[in-house]
PDB file of C-alpha atoms in Angstrom:
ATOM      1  CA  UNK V 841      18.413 -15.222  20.861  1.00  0.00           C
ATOM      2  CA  UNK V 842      16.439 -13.206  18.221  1.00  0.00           C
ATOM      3  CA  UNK V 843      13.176 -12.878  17.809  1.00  0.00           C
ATOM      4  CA  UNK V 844      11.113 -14.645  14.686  1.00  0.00           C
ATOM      5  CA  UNK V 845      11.102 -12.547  12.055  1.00  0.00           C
ATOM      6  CA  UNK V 846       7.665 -10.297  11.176  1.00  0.00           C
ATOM      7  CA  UNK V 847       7.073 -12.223   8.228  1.00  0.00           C
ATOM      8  CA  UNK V 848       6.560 -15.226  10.289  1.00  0.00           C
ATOM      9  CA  UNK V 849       3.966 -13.617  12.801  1.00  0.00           C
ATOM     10  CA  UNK V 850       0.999 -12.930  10.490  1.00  0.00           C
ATOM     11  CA  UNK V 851      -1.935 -14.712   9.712  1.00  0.00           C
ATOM     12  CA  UNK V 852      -0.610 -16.921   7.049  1.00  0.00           C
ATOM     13  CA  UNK V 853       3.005 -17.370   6.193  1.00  0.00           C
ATOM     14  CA  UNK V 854       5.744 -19.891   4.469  1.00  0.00           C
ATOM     15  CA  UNK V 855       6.521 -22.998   6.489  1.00  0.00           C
ATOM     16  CA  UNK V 856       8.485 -25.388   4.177  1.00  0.00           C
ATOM     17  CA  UNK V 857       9.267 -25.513   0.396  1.00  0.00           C
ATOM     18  CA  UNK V 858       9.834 -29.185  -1.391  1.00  0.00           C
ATOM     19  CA  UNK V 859      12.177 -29.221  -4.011  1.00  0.00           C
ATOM     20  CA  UNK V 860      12.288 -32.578  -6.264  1.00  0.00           C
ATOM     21  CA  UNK V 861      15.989 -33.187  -6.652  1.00  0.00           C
ATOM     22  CA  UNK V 862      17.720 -35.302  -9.082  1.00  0.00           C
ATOM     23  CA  UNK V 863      20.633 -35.825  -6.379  1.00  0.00           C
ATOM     24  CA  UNK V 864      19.611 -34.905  -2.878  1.00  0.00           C
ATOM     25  CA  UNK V 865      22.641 -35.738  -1.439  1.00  0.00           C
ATOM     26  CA  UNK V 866      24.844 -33.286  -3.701  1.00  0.00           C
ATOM     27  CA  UNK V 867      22.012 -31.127  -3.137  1.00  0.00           C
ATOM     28  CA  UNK V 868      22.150 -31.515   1.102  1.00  0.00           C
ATOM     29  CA  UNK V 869      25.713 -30.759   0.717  1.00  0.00           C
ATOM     30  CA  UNK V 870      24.992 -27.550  -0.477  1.00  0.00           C
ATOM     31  CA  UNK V 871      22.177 -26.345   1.115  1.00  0.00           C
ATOM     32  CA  UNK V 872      24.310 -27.062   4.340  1.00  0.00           C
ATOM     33  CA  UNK V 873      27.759 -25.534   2.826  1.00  0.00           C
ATOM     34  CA  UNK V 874      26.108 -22.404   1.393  1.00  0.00           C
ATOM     35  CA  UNK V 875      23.022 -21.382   3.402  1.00  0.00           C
ATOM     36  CA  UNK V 876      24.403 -22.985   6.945  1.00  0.00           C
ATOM     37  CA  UNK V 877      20.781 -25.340   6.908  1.00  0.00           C
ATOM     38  CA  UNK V 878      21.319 -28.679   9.033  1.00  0.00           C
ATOM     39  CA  UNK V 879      20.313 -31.815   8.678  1.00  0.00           C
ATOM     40  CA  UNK V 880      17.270 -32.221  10.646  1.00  0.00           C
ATOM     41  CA  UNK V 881      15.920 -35.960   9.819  1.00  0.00           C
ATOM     42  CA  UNK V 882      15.114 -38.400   7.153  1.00  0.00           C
ATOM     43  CA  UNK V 883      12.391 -40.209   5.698  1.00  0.00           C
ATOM     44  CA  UNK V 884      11.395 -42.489   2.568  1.00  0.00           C
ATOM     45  CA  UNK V 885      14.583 -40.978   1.294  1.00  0.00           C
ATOM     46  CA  UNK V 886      13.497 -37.413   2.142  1.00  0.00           C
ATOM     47  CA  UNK V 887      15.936 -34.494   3.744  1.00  0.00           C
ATOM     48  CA  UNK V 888      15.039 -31.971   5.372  1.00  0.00           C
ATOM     49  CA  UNK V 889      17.288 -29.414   6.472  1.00  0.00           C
ATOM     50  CA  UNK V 890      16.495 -26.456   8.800  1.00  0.00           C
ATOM     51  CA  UNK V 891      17.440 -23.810  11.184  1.00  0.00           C
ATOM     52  CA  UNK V 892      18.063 -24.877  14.772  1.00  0.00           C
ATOM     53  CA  UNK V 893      14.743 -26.986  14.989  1.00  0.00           C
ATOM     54  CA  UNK V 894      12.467 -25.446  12.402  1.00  0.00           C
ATOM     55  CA  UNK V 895      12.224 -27.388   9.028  1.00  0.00           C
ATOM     56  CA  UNK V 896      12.579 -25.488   5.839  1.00  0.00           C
ATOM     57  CA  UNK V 897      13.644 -27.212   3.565  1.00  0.00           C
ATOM     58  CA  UNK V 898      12.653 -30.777   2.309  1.00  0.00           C
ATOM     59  CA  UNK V 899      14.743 -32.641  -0.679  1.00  0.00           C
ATOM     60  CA  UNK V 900      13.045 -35.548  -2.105  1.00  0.00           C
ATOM     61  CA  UNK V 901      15.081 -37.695  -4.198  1.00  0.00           C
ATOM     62  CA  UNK V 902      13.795 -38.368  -8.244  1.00  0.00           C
ATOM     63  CA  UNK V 903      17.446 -39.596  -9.986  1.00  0.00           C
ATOM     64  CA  UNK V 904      14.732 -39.866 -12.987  1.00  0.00           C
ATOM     65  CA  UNK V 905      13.579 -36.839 -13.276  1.00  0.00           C
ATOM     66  CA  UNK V 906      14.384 -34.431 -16.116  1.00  0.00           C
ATOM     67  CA  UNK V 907      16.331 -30.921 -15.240  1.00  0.00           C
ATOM     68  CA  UNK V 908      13.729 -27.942 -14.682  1.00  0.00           C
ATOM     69  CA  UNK V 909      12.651 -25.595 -17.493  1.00  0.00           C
ATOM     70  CA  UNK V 910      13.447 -21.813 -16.779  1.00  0.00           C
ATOM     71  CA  UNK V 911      10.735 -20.890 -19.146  1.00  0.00           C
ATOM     72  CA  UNK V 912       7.805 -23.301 -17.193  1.00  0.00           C
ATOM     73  CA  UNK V 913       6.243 -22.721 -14.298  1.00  0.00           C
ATOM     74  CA  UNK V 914       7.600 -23.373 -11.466  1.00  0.00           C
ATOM     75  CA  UNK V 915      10.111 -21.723  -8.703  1.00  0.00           C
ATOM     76  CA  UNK V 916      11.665 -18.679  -9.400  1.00  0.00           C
ATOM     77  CA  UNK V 917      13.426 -18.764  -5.888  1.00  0.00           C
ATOM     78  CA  UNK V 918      13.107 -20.129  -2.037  1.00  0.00           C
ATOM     79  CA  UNK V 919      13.937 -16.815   0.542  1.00  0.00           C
ATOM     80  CA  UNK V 920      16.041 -17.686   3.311  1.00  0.00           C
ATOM     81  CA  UNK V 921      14.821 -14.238   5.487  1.00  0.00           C
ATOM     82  CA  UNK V 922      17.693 -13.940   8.368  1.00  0.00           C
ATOM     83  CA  UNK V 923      16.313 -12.647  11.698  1.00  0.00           C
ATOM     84  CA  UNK V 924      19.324  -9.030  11.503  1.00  0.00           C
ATOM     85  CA  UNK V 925      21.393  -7.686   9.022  1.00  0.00           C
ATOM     86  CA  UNK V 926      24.320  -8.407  10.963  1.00  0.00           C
ATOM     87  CA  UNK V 927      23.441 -11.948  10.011  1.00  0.00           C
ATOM     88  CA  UNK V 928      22.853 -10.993   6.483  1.00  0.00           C
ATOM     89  CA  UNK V 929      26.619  -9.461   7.035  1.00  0.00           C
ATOM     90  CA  UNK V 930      28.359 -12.386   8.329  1.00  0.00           C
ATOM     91  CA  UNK V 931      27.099 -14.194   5.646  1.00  0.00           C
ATOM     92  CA  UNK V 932      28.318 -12.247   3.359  1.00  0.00           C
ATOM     93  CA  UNK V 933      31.512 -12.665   4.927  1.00  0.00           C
ATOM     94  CA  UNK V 934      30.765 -16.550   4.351  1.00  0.00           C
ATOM     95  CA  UNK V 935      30.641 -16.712   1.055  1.00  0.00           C
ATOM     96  CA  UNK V 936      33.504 -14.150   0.314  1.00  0.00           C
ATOM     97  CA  UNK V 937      35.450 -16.525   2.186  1.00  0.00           C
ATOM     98  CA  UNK V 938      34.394 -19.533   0.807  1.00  0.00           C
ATOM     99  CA  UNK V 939      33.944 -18.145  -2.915  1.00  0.00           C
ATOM    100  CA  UNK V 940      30.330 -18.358  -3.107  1.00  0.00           C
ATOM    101  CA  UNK V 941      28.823 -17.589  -6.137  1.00  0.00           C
ATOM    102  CA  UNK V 942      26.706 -14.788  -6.390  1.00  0.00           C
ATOM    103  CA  UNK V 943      24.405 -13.544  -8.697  1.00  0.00           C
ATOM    104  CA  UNK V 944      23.118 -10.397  -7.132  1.00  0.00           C
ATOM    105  CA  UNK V 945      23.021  -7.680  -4.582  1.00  0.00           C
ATOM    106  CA  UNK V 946      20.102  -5.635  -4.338  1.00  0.00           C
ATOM    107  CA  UNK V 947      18.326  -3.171  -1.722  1.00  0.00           C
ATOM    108  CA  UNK V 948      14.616  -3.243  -2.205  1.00  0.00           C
ATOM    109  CA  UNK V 949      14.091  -0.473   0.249  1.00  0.00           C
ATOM    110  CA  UNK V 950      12.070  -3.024   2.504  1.00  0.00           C
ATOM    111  CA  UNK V 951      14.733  -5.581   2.792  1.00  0.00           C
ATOM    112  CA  UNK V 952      18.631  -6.525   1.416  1.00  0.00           C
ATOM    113  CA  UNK V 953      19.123  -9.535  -0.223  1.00  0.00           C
ATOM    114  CA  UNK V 954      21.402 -11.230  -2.478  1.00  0.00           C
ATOM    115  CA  UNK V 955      20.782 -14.095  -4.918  1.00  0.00           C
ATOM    116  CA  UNK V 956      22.400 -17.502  -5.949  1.00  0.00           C
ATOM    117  CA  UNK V 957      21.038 -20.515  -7.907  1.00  0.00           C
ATOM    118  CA  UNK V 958      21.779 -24.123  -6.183  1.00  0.00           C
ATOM    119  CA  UNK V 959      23.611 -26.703  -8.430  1.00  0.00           C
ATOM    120  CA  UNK V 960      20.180 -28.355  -9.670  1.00  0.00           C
ATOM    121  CA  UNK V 961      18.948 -24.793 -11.006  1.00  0.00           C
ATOM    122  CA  UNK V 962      16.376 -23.445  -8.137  1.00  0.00           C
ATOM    123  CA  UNK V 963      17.032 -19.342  -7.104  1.00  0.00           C
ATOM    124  CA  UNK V 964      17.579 -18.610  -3.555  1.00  0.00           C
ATOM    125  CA  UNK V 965      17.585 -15.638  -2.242  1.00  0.00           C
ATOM    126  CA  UNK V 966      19.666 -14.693   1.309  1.00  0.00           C
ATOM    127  CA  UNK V 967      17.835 -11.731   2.853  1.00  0.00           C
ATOM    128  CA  UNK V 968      17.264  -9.470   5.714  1.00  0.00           C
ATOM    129  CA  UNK V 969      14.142  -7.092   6.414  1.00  0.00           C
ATOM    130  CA  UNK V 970      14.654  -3.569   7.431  1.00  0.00           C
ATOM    131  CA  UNK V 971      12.413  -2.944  10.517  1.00  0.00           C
ATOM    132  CA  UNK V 972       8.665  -2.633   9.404  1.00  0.00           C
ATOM    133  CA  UNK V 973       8.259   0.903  10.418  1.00  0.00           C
ATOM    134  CA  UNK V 974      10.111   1.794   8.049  1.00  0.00           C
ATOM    135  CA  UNK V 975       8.741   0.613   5.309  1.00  0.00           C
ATOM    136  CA  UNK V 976       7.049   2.930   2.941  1.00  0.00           C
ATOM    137  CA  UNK V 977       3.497   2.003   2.255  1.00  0.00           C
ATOM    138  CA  UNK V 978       1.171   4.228   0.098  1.00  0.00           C
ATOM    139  CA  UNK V 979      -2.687   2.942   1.046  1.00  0.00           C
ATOM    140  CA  UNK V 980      -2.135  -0.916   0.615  1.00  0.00           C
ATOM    141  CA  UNK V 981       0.874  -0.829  -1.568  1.00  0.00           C
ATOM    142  CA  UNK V 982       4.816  -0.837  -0.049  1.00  0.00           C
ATOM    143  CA  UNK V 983       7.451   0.842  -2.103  1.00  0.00           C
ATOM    144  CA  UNK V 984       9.859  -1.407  -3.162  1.00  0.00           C
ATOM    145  CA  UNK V 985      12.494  -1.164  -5.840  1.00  0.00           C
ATOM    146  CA  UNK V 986      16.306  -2.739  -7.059  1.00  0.00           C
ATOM    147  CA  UNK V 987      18.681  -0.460  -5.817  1.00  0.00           C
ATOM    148  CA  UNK V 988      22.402  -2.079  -5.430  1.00  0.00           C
ATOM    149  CA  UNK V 989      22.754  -3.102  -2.107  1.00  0.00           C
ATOM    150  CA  UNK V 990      25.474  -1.024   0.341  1.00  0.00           C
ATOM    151  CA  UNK V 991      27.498  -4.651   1.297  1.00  0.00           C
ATOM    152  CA  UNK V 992      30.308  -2.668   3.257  1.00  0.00           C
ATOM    153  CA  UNK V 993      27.558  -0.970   5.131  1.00  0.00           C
ATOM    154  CA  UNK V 994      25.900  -4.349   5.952  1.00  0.00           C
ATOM    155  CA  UNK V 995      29.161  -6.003   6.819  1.00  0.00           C
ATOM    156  CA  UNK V 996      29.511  -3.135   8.700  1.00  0.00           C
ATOM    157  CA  UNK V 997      27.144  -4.594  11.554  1.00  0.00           C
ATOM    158  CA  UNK V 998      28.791  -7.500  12.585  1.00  0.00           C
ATOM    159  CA  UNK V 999      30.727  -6.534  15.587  1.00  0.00           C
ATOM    160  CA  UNK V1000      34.609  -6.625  15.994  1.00  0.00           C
ATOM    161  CA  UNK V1001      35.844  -9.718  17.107  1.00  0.00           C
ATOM    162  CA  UNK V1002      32.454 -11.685  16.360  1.00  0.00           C
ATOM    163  CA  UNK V1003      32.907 -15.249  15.961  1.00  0.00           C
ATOM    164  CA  UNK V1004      30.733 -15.566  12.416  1.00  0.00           C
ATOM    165  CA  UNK V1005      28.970 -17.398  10.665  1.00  0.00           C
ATOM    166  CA  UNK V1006      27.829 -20.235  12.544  1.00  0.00           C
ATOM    167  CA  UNK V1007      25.502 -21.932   9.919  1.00  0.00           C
ATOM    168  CA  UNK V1008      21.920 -20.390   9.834  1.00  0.00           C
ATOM    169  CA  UNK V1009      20.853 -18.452  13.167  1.00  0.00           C
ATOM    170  CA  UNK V1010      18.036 -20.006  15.056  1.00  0.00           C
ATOM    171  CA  UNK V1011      14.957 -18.058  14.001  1.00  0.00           C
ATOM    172  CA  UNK V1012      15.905 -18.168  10.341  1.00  0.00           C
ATOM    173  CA  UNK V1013      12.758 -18.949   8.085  1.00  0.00           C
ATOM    174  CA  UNK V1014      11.591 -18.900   4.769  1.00  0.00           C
ATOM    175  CA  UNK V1015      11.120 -15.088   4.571  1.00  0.00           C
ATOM    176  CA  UNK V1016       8.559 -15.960   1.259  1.00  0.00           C
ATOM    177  CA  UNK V1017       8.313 -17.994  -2.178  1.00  0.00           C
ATOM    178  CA  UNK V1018       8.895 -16.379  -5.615  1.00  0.00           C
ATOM    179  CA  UNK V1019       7.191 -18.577  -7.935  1.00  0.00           C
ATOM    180  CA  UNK V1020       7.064 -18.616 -11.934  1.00  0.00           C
ATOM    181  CA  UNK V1021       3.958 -18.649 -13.525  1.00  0.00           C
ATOM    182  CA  UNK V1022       2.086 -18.003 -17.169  1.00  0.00           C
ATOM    183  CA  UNK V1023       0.656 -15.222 -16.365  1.00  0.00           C
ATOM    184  CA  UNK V1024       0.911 -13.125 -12.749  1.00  0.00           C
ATOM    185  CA  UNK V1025      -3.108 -11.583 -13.004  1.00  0.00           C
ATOM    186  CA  UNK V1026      -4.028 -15.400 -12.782  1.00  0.00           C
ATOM    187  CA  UNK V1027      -1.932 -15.975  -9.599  1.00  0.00           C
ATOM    188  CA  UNK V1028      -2.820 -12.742  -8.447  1.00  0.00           C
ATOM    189  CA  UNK V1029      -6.790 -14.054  -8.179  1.00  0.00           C
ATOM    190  CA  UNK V1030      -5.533 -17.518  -7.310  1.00  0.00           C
ATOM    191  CA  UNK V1031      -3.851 -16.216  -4.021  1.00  0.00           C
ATOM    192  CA  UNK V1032      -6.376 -13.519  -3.570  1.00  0.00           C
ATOM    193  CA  UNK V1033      -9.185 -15.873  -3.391  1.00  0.00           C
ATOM    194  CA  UNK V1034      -7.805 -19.460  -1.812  1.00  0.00           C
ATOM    195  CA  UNK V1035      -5.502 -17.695   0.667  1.00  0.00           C
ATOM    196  CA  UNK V1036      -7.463 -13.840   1.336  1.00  0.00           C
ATOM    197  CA  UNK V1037      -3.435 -12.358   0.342  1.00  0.00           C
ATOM    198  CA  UNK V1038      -3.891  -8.688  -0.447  1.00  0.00           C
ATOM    199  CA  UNK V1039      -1.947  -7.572  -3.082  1.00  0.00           C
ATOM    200  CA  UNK V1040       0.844  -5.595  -1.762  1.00  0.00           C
ATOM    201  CA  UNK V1041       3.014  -4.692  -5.429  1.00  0.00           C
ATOM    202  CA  UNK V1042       2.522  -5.300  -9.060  1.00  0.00           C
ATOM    203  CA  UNK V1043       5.243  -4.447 -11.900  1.00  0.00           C
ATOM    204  CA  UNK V1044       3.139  -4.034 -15.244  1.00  0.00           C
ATOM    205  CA  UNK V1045       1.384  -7.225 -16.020  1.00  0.00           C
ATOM    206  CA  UNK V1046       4.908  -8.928 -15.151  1.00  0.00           C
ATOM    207  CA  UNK V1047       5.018  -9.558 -12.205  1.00  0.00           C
ATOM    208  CA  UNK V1048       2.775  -9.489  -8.327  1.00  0.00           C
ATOM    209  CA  UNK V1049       3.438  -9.555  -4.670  1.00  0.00           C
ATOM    210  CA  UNK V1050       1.036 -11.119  -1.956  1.00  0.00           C
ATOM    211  CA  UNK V1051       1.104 -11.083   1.560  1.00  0.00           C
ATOM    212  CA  UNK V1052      -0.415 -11.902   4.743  1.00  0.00           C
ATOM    213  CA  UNK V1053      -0.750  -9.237   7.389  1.00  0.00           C
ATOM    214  CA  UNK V1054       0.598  -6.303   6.140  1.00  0.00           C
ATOM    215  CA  UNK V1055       4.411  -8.093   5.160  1.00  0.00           C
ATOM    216  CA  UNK V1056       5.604  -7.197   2.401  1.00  0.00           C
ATOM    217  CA  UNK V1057       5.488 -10.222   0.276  1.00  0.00           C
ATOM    218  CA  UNK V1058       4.645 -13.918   1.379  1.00  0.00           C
ATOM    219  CA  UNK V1059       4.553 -14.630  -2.413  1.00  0.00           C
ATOM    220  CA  UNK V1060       5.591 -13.477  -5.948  1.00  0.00           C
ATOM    221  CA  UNK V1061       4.790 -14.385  -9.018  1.00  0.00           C
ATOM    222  CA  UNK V1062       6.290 -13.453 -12.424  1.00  0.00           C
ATOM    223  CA  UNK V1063       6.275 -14.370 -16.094  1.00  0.00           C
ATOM    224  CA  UNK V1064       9.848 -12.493 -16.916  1.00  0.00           C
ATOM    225  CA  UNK V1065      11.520 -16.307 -18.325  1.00  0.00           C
ATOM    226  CA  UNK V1066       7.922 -18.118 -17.968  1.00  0.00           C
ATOM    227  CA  UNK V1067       5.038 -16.053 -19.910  1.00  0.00           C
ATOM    228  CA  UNK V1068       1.776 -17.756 -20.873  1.00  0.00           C
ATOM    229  CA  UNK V1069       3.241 -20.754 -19.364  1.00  0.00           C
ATOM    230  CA  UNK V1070       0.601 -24.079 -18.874  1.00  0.00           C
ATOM    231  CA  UNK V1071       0.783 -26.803 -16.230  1.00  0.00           C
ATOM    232  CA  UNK V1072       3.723 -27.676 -14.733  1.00  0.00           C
ATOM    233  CA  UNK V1073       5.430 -30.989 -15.974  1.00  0.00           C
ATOM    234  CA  UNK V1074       5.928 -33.235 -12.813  1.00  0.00           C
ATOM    235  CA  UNK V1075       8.833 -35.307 -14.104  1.00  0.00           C
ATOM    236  CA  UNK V1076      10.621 -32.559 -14.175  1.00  0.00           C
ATOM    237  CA  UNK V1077      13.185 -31.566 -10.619  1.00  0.00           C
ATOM    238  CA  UNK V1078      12.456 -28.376  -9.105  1.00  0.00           C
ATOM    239  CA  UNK V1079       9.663 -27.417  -7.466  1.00  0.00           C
ATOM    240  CA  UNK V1080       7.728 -30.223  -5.344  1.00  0.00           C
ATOM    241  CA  UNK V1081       4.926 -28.113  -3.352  1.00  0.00           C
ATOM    242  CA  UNK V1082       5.277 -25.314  -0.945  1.00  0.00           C
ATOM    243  CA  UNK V1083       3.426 -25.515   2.610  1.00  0.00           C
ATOM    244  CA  UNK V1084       1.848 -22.291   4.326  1.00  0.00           C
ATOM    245  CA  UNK V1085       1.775 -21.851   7.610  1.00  0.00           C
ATOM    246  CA  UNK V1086      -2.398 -20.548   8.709  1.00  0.00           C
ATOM    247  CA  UNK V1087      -4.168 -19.238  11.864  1.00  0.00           C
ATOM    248  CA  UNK V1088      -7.487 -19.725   9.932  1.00  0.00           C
ATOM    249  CA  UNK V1089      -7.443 -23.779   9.121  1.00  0.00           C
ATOM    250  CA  UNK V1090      -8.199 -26.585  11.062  1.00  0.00           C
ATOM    251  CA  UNK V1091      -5.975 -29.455   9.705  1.00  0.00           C
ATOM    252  CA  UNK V1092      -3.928 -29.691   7.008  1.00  0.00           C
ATOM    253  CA  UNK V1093      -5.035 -28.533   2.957  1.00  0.00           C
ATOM    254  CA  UNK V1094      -3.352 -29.848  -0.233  1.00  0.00           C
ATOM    255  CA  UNK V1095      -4.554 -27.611  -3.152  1.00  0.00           C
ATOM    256  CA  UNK V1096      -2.769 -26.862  -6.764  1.00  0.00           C
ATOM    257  CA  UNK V1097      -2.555 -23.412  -8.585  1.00  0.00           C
ATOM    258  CA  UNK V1098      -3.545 -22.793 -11.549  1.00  0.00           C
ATOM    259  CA  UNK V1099      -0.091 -24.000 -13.165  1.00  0.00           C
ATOM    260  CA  UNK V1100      -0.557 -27.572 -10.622  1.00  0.00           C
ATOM    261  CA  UNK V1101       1.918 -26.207  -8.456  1.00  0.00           C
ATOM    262  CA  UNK V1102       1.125 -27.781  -4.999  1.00  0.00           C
ATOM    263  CA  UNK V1103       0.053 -25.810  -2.127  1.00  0.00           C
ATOM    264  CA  UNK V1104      -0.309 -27.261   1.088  1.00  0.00           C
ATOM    265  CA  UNK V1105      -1.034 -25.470   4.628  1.00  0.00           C
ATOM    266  CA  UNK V1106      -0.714 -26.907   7.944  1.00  0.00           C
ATOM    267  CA  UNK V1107      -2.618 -25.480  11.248  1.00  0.00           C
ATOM    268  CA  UNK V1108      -1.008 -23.589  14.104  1.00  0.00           C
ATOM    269  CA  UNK V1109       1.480 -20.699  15.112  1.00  0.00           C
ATOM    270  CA  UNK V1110       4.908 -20.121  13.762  1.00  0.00           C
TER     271      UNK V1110
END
C-alpha cells in the first residue's frame, strides 16, 4: 500500500469539500466514473464518496438551487492529489480510454496535474506531487510555474502488464482547495490569521497560495473570472463548505471567509 501523501501529514490540511448539487445522483455517477471515488454512505440525502475508507467528497442534494456563477466567489477547483505518478499515469490511461474530457495538462514543477470541470460546473484537478526534496524553495516561497505536462513520460511509470486503474488508490486525498474570491490580499490575511498558513506563492495581486507545514499549497485563491467579488449567494450549487483537517483544535470549528464561504475543521490526525 502507499503511504499518505505529504500534504496530508502537516499541521493542518484538507479533509472533505461539500459541494451543493442540483442532481447528486448524476453528480455520484460521475464522481465515481471519472475520478474512481466510491460510494461510502448516505445521510439526509447526502453522498459521500471517498477513497478506500477516507471521505472526500460530500454531495448534498438542492434540485432548487440556481447553477453557480464563474464570476462569484466560490470554488475554483477540488484536488484529487494521487499518492505516485504511476497513479496519475493509469489515470490518464482512464480517461483516454473512456474519452474523458480534459481541459488541461500542466507541470508546475512541484506536482503534475490535469484539469476537468464536473457536469454541474465545479474544477477538479487530478494530480500527483513530485517528491518534496525536490521542490525548489527560495526562503519561504516554492517555485512553481505552468509548464505542459510530459503525459508519455508519466504514462511511462505504470509498469508492463499492470492491471490499471482500479478506481481511486487507497491513500488518495484532497491534495488542497482552489477557491475564487474578490480579491486574493483579503484571503491571503483571512488564512494567515484564522488558520497561521504561511504564504507559500503569490502571482501579482491575482492570485495566492497557503499552506500548512511547508506543502506547497493547502489553499489558493484567485480573482482571474471572480475580481472584487462580494458574498457568496447560497442558493446558488457549488460550493457548500470545505473542512480542514488540525493538530491544534480541540473539537470541531465552523467559521466563514470573508466571501461566507464555510470553513469548518475537525480535530485529529490524517
Amino acid at each position: 500500500m502507499s503511504e499518505l501523501p505529504f500534504a496530508a501529514t502537516t499541521p493542518v490540511s484538507v479533509a472533505r469539500v461539500g459541494l451543493k448539487a442540483r442532481d447528486a445522483e448524476s453528480l455520484a455517477a460521475y464522481y465515481r466514473r471519472v475520478v474512481g471515488l466510491q460510494e461510502l454512505s448516505r445521510a439526509d440525502g447526502a453522498i459521500t464518496l471517498g477513497a478506500g475508507s477516507r471521505p472526500l467528497l460530500v454531495l448534498e442534494p438542492d434540485a432548487s438551487a440556481k447553477p453557480d456563477d464563474p464570476r462569484s466567489a466560490g470554488l475554483f477547483h477540488t484536488a484529487f492529489l494521487l499518492p505516485s505518478r504511476a497513479d496519475l499515469g493509469r489515470w490518464i490511461n482512464h480517461a483516454i480510454s473512456d474519452k474523458i474530457a480534459i481541459e488541461g495538462a500542466s507541470d508546475h514543477l512541484v506536482s503534475e496535474a490535469l484539469y476537468l470541470t464536473d457536469p454541474e460546473g465545479n474544477g477538479i484537478e487530478i494530480y500527483a506531487d513530485r517528491n518534496p526534496r525536490d521542490w525548489k524553495w527560495n526562503g519561504d516561497k516554492v517555485a512553481m510555474a505552468t509548464e505542459r505536462m510530459n503525459v508519455p513520460a508519466v504514462v511511462g511509470e505504470v509498469p508492463a502488464g499492470d492491471a490499471g486503474w482500479q478506481g481511486a488508490p487507497e491513500n488518495s486525498i484532497v491534495g488542497h482547495v482552489h477557491l475564487r474570491v474578490g480579491r486574493p490580499e483579503e484571503a491571503e490575511a483571512w488564512w494567515n490569521q484564522e488558520f497561521g498558513f504561511d504564504t507559500v506563492a503569490k502571482y501579482g495581486g491575482q492570485a495566492v497560495f497557503l499552506s500548512s507545514g511547508h506543502y506547497h499549497h493547502h489553499i489558493g485563491a484567485n480573482a482571474w473570472q471572480s475580481a472584487g467579488a462580494g458574498r457568496r449567494d447560497p442558493a446558488r450549487s457549488g460550493l457548500a463548505w470545505v473542512e480542514m483537517r488540525s493538530d491544534n483544535v480541540a473539537g470541531e470549528i465552523t467559521r466563514e471567509d470573508p466571501w461566507g464561504t464555510v470553513i469548518k475543521t475537525v480535530p485529529g490526525k490524517a
